[in-house]
Short mmCIF file of C-alpha atoms in Angstrom, two decimals:
data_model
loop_
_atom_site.label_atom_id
_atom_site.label_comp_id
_atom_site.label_asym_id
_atom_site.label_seq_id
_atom_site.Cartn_x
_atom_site.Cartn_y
_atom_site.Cartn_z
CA UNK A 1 -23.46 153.83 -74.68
CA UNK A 2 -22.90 150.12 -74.09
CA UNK A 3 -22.66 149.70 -70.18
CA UNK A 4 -23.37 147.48 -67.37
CA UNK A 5 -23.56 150.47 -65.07
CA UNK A 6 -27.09 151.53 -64.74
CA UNK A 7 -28.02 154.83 -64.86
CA UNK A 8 -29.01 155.11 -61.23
CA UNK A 9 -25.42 153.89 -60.04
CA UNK A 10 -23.52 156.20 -62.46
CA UNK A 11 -25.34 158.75 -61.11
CA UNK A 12 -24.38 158.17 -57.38
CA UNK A 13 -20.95 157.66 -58.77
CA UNK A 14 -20.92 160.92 -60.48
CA UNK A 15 -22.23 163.09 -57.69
CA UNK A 16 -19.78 161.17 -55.17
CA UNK A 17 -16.71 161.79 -56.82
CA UNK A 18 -17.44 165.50 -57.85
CA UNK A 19 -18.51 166.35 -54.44
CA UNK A 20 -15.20 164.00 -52.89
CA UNK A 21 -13.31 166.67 -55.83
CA UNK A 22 -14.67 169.61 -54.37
CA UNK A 23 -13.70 168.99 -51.14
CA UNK A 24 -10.33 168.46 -52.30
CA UNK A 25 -9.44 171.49 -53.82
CA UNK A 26 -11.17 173.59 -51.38
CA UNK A 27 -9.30 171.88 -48.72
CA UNK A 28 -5.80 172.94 -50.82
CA UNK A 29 -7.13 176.01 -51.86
CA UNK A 30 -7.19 176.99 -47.88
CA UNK A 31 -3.61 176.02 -47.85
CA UNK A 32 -1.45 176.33 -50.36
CA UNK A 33 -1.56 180.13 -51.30
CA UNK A 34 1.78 181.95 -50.67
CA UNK A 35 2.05 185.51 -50.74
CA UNK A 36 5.35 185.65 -52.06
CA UNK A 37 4.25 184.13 -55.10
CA UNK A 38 3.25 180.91 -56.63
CA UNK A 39 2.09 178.03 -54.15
CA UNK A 40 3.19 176.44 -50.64
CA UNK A 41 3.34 172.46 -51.64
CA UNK A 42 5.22 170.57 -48.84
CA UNK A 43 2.92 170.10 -45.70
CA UNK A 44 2.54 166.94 -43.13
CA UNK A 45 -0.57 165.08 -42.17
CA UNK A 46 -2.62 168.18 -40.72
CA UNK A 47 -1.51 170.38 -43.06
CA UNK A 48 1.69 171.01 -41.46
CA UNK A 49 4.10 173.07 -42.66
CA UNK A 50 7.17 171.20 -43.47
CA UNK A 51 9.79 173.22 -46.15
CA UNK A 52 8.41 176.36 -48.54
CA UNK A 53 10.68 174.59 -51.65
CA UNK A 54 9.35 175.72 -54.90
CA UNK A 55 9.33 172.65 -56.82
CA UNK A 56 8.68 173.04 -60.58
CA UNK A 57 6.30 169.99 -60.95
CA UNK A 58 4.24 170.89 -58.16
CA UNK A 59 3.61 174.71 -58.88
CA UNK A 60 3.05 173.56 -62.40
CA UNK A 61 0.83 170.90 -61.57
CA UNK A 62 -1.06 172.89 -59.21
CA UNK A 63 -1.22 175.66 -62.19
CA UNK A 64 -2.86 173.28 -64.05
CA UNK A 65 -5.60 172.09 -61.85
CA UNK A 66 -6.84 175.23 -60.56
CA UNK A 67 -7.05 176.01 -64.26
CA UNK A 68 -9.04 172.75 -65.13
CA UNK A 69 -11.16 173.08 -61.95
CA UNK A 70 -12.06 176.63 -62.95
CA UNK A 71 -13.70 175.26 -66.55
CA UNK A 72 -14.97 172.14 -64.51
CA UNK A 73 -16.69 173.80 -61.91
CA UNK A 74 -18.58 176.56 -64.04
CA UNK A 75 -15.88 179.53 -64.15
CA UNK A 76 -15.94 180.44 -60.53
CA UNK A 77 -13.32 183.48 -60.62
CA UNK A 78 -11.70 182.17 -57.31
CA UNK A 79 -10.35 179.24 -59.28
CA UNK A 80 -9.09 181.26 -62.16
CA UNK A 81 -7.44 183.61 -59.73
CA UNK A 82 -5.25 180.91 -57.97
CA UNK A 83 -4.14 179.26 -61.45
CA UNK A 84 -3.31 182.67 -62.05
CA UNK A 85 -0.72 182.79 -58.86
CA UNK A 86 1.10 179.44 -60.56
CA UNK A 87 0.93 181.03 -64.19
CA UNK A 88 2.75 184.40 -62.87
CA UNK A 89 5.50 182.09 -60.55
CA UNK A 90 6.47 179.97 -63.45
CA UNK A 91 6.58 182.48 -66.32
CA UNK A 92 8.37 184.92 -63.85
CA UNK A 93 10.71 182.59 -62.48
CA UNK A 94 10.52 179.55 -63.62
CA UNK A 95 11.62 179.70 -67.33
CA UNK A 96 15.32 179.28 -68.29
CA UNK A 97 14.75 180.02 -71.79
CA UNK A 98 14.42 178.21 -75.24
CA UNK A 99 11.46 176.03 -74.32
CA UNK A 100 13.65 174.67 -71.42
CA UNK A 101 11.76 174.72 -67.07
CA UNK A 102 13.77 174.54 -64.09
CA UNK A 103 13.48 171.83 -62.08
CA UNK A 104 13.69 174.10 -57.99
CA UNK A 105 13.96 177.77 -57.43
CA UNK A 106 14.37 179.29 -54.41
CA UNK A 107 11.07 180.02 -52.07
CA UNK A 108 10.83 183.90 -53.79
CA UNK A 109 11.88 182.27 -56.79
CA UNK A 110 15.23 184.51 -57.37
CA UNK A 111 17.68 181.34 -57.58
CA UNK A 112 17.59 178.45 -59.16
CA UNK A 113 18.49 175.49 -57.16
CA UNK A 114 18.16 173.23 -59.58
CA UNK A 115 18.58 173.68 -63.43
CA UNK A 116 17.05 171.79 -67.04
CA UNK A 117 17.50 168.59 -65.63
CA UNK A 118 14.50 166.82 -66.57
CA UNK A 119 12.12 167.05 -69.79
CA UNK A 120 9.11 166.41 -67.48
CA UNK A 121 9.79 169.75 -65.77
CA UNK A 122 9.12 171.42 -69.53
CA UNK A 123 5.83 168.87 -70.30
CA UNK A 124 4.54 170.14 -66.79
CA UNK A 125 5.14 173.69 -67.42
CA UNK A 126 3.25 172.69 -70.79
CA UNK A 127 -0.51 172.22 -69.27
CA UNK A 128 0.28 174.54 -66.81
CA UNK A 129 0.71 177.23 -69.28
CA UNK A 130 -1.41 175.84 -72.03
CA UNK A 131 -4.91 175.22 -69.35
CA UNK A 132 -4.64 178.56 -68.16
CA UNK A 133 -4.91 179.66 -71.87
CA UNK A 134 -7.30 177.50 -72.40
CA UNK A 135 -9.35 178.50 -69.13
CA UNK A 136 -8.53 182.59 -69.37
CA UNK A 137 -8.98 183.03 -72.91
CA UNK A 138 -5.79 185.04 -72.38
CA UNK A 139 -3.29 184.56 -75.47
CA UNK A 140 -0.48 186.18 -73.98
CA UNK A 141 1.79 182.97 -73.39
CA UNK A 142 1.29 181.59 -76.94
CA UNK A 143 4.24 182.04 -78.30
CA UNK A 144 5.82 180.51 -74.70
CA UNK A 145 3.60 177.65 -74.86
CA UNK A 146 4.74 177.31 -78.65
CA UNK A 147 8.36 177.14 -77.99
CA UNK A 148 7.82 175.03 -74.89
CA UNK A 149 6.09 172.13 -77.23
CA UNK A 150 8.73 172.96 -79.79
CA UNK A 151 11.33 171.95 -77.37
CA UNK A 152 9.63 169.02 -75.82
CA UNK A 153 8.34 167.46 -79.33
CA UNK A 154 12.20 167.19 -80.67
CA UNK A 155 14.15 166.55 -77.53
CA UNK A 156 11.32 163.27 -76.78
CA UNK A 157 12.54 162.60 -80.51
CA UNK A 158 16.02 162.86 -80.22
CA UNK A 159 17.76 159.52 -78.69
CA UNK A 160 21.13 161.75 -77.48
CA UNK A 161 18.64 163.62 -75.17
CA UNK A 162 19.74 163.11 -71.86
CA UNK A 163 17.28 165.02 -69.23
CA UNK A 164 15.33 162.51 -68.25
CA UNK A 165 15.90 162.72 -64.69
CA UNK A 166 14.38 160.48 -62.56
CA UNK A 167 15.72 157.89 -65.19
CA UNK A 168 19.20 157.93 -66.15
CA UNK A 169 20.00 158.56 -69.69
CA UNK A 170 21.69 155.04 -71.21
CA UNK A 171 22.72 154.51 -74.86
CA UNK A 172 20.14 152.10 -76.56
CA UNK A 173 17.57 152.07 -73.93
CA UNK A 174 14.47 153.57 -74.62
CA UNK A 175 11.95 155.25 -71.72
CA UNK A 176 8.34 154.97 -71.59
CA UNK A 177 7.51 157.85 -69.51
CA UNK A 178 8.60 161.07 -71.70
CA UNK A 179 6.24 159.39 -74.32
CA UNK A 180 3.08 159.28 -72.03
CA UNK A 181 3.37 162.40 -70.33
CA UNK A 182 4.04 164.23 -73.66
CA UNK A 183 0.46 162.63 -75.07
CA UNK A 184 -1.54 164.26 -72.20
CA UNK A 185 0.77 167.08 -72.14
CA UNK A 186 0.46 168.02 -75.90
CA UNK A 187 -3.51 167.50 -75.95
CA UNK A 188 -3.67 170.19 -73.23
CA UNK A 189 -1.14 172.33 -76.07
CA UNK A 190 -4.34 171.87 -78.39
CA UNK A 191 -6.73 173.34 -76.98
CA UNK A 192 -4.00 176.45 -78.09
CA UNK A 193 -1.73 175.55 -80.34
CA UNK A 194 -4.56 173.54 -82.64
CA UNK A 195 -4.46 169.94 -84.19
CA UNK A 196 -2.40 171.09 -87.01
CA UNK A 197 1.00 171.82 -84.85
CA UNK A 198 -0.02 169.19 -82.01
CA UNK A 199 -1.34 166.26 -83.61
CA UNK A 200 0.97 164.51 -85.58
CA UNK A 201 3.45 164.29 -82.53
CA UNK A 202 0.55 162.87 -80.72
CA UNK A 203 0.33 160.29 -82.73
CA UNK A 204 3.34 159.71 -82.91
CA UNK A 205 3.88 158.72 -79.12
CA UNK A 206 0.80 157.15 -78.68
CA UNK A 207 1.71 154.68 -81.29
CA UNK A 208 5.24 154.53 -79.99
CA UNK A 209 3.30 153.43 -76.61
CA UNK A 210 0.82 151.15 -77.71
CA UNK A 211 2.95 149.32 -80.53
CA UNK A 212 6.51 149.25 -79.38
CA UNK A 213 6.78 149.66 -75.90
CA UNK A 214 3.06 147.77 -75.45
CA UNK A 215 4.46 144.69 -77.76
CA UNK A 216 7.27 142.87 -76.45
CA UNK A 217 8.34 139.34 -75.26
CA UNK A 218 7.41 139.78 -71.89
CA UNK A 219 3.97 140.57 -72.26
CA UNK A 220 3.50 143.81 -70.02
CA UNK A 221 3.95 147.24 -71.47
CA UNK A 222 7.68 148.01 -70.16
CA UNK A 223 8.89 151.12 -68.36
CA UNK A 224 12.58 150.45 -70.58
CA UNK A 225 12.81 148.58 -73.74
CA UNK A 226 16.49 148.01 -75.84
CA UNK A 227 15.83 150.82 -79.21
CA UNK A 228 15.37 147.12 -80.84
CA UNK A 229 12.40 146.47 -78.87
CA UNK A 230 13.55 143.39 -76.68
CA UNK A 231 13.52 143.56 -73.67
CA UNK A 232 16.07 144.98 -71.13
CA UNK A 233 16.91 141.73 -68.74
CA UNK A 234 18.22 143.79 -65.53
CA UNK A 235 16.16 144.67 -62.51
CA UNK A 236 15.60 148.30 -63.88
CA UNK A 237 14.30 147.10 -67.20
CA UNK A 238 12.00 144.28 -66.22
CA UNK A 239 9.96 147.09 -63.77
CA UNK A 240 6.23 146.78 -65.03
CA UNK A 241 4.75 150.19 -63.38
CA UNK A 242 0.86 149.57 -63.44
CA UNK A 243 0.14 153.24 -62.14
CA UNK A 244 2.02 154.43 -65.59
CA UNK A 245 0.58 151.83 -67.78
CA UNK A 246 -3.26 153.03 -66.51
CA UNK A 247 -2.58 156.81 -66.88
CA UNK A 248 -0.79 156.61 -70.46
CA UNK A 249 -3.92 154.11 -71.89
CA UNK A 250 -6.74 156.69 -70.41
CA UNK A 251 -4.51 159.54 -72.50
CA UNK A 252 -4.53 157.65 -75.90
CA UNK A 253 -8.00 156.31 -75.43
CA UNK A 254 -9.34 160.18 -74.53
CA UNK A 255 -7.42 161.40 -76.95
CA UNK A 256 -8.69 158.50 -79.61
CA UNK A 257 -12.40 158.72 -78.74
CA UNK A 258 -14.82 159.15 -81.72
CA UNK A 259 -11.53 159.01 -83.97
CA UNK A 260 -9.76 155.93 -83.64
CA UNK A 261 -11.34 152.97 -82.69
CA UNK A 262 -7.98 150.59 -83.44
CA UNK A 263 -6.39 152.73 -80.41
CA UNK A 264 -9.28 152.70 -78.06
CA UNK A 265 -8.93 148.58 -79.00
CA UNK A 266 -5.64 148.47 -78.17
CA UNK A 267 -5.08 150.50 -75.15
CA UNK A 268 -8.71 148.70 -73.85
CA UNK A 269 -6.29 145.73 -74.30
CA UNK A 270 -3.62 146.33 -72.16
CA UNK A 271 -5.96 148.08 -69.54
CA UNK A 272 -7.24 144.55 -69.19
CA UNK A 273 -4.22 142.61 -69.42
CA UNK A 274 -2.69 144.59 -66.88
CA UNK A 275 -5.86 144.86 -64.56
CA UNK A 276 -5.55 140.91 -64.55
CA UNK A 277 -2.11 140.99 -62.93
CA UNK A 278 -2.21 144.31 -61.20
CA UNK A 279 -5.12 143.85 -58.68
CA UNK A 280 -4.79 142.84 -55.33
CA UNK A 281 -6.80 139.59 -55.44
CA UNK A 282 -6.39 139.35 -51.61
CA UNK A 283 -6.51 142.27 -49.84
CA UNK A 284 -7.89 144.65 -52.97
CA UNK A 285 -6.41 147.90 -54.97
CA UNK A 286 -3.62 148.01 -56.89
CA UNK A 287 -0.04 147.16 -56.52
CA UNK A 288 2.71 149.49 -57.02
CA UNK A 289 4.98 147.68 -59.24
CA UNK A 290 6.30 143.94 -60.15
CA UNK A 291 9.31 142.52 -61.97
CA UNK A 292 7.82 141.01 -65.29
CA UNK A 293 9.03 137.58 -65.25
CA UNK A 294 8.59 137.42 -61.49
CA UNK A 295 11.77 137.83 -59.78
CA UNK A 296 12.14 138.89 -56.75
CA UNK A 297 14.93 140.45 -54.43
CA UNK A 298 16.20 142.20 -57.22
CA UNK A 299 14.02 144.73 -57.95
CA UNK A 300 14.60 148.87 -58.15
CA UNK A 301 11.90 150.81 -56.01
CA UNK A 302 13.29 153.50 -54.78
CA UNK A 303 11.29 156.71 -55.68
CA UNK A 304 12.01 160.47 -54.40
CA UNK A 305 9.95 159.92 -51.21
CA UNK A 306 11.93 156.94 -50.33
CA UNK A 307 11.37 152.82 -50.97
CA UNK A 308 8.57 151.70 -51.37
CA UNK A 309 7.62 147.41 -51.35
CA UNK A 310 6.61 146.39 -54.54
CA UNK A 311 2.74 145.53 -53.20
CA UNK A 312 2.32 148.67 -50.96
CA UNK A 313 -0.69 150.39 -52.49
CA UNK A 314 0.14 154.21 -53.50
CA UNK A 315 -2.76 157.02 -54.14
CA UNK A 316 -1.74 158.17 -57.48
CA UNK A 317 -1.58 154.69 -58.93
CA UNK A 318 -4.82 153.61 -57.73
CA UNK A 319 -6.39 156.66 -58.69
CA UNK A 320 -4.80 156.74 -62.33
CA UNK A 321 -6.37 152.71 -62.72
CA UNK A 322 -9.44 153.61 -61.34
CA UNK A 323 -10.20 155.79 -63.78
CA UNK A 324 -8.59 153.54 -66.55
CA UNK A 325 -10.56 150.89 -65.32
CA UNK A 326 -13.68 152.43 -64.90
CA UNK A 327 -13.14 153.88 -68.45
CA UNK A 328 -12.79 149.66 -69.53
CA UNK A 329 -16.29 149.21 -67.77
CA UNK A 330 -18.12 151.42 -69.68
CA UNK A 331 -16.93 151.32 -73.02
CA UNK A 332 -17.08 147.46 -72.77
CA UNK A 333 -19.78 146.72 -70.52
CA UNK A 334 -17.06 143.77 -69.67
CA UNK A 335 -18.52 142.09 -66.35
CA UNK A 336 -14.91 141.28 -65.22
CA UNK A 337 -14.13 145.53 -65.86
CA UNK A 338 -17.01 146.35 -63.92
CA UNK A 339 -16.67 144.22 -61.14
CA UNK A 340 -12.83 145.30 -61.04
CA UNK A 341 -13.76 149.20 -61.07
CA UNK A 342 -16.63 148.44 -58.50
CA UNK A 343 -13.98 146.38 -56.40
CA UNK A 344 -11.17 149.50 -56.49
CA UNK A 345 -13.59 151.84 -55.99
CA UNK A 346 -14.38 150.43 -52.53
CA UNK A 347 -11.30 149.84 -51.72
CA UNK A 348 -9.96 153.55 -52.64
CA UNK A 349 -13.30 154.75 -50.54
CA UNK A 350 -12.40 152.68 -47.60
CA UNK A 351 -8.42 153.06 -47.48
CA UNK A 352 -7.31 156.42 -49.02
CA UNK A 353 -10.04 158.59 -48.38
CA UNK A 354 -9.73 159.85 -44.52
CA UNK A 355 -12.93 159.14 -42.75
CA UNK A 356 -13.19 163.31 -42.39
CA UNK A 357 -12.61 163.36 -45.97
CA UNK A 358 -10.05 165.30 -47.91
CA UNK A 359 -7.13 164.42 -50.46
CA UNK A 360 -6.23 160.83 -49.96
CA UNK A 361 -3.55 159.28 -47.71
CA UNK A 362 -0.44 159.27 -49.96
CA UNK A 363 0.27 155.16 -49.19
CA UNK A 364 -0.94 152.46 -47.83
CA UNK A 365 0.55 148.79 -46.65
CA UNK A 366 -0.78 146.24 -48.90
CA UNK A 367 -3.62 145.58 -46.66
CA UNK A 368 -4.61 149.07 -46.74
CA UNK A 369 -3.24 150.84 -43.73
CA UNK A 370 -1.85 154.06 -43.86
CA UNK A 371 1.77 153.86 -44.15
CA UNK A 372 1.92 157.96 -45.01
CA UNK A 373 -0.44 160.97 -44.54
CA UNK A 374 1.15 164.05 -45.46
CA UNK A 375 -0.81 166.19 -47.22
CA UNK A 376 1.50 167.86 -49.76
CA UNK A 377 5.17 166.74 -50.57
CA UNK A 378 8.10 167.85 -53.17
CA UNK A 379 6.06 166.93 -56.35
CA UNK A 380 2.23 166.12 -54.75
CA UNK A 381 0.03 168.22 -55.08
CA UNK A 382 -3.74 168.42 -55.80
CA UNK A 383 -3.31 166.42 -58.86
CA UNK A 384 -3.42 162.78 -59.68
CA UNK A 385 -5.91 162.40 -57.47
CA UNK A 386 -8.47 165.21 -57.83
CA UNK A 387 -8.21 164.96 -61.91
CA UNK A 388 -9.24 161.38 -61.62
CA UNK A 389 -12.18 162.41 -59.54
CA UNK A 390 -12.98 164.97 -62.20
CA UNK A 391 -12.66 162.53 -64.83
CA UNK A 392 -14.42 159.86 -63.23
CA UNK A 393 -17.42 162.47 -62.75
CA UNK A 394 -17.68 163.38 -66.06
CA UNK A 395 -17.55 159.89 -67.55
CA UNK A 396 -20.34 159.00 -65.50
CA UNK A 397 -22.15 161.94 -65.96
CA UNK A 398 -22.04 160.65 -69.61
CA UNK A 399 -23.64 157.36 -68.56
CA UNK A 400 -26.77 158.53 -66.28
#
């Protein structure tokens, strides 16, 4: 493989991030059990306790990773036995039916606080389900998982669909997000559903990604687009989210590798584009999000764990592009990739990880103080950051 990491350094790289993941999910794996079913998500900086809500996202997430870690980590039964605890909370309590997740049940799960509100709830509840099949060998959710893609694959295709929550549904205005979660969402469906039911709808959004909402006037791949392809001109629709643009290329180029080299091309592209304009020149990692033709006071930041400043430096983002980045390093051997990846990966080492190690501090001021370091929240979870760890091991596992 074409590289300008050595073997020597990918090594070091690949035993520092899989031991850095280890720690990481033995660290939630102490915490997050509950015995009432399913998993304990929202805790402060020393693993606090702070509410027992039973998010959707999280337990699914969670569900997913245990699952992934399990096949990762050579099918230690501990691992499949907490994905397990996730699988048995969502089917059992989770599921409203018709392919359609609930967004918040009650702690035992026995109300639902929240309903169908978002389509991300069902494409969560998708790899959940779909890598503990993969992981158990166990068939029994099939038919589940089948209905759940069903569901996901035509409402994502339907422009009336209006459960998009965080967004808000608007006539004419297209969303980048239910695209690029349904790419990584639906390759998990694969592994069980097979190429023949999955694929085409892959394909489908990653070209919808790289060739409508990556190709517009302003030159950044856009969060919102007009169905016409121009571009949206309010604050909202000029909101270039680099985190989101990093995690959907890594999908389509995973997903493309050894089959599509005009998609790899492409998504390389934007990586690099984006990289350019992303990275924190000054102080290092990567900012959280900027307005595409550069205004400023305008802009719409708020997210669910309050605002955030457009250059504060958040974990999931700069773990999403480190990855992406590092993935632009060694399929290019690019010198400015590699000095980018080696240049984020010293700043993630330095700023998010805690010196006494652990999951990452949630966010950081631009200069890479904590501003956050709760451990757990309403949606985070061992997730973002321990799969880019995994990934990151395994792609440089490939190298050495």
């Amino acid at each position: 493989m074409e590289t300008g990491i050595k073997s020597e350094e990918a090594r070091e790289l690949a035993a520092m991030y899989r031991s850095q993941l280890s720690d990481i999910m033995e660290e939630w794996a102490k915490h997050t059990v509950d015995p009432t079913g399913g998993y304990i998500t929202d805790f402060g900086e020393d693993w606090e306790l702070v509410s027992r809500r039973k998010n959707i996202w999280a337990q699914a997430r969670q569900t997913y990773m245990f699952a992934a870690y399990y096949e990762y980590s050579g099918h230690e039964d501990k691992w499949l036995s907490l994905a397990k605890l996730g699988r048995d909370f969502l089917v059992h309590h989770a599921y409203a039916g018709e392919g359609r997740w609930y967004y918040e049940v009650s702690e035992d799960g026995e109300r639902v606080i929240e309903g169908t509100t978002t389509i991300f709830t069902d494409l969560f509840a998708l790899i959940a389900l779909a890598q503990y099949a993969s992981a158990s060998g166990d068939r029994t959710d099939y038919e589940l998982i089948r209905e759940t893609f069903d569901c996901a694959r035509n409402h994502i295709m339907d422009p009336e669909f209006r459960d998009i929550k965080p967004h808000v549904w608007r006539k004419g205005i297209e969303r980048h997000s239910p695209y690029m979660i349904a790419v990584h969402s639906s390759m998990i469906a694969e592994k069980v559903l097979g190429k023949d039911v999955t694929g085409p709808f892959i394909d489908f959004c990653i070209h919808k990604l790289l060739y409508f909402f990556g190709k517009n006037k302003s030159g950044y791949l856009l969060e919102s687009l007009k169905e016409d392809g121009t571009v949206w001109d309010t604050p909202e629709g000029r909101i270039v989210n680099p985190g989101h643009i990093f995690e959907g290329m890594w999908f389509c180029i995973d997903y493309a590798r050894g089959t599509d080299d005009d998609v790899i091309s492409s998504a390389l592209s934007i990586i690099q584009d984006t990289a350019e304009v992303a990275v924190d020149r000054t102080h290092g990692g990567v900012i959280h999000r900027f307005d595409c033709y550069g205004k400023e006071g305008e802009d719409t930041l708020k997210t669910d764990t309050g605002e955030l400043k457009p250059d504060d430096k958040v974990d999931w983002v700069n773990c999403e592009s480190l990855y992406a980045i590092a993935l632009a390093a060694v399929l290019t051997g690019n010198e400015t990739s590699i000095e980018q990846f080696r240049q984020l990966h010293q700043f993630c080492q330095t700023h998010f990880k805690p010196e006494e190690g652990g999951d990452w501090y949630p966010v950081l001021d631009r200069e890479g103080t904590p501003l956050r370091k709760n451990k757990g929240g309403k949606h985070r979870v061992a997730f973002h950051v321990p799969r880019a760890l995994m990934n990151l091991s395994v792609l440089f596992e490939t190298v050495s």
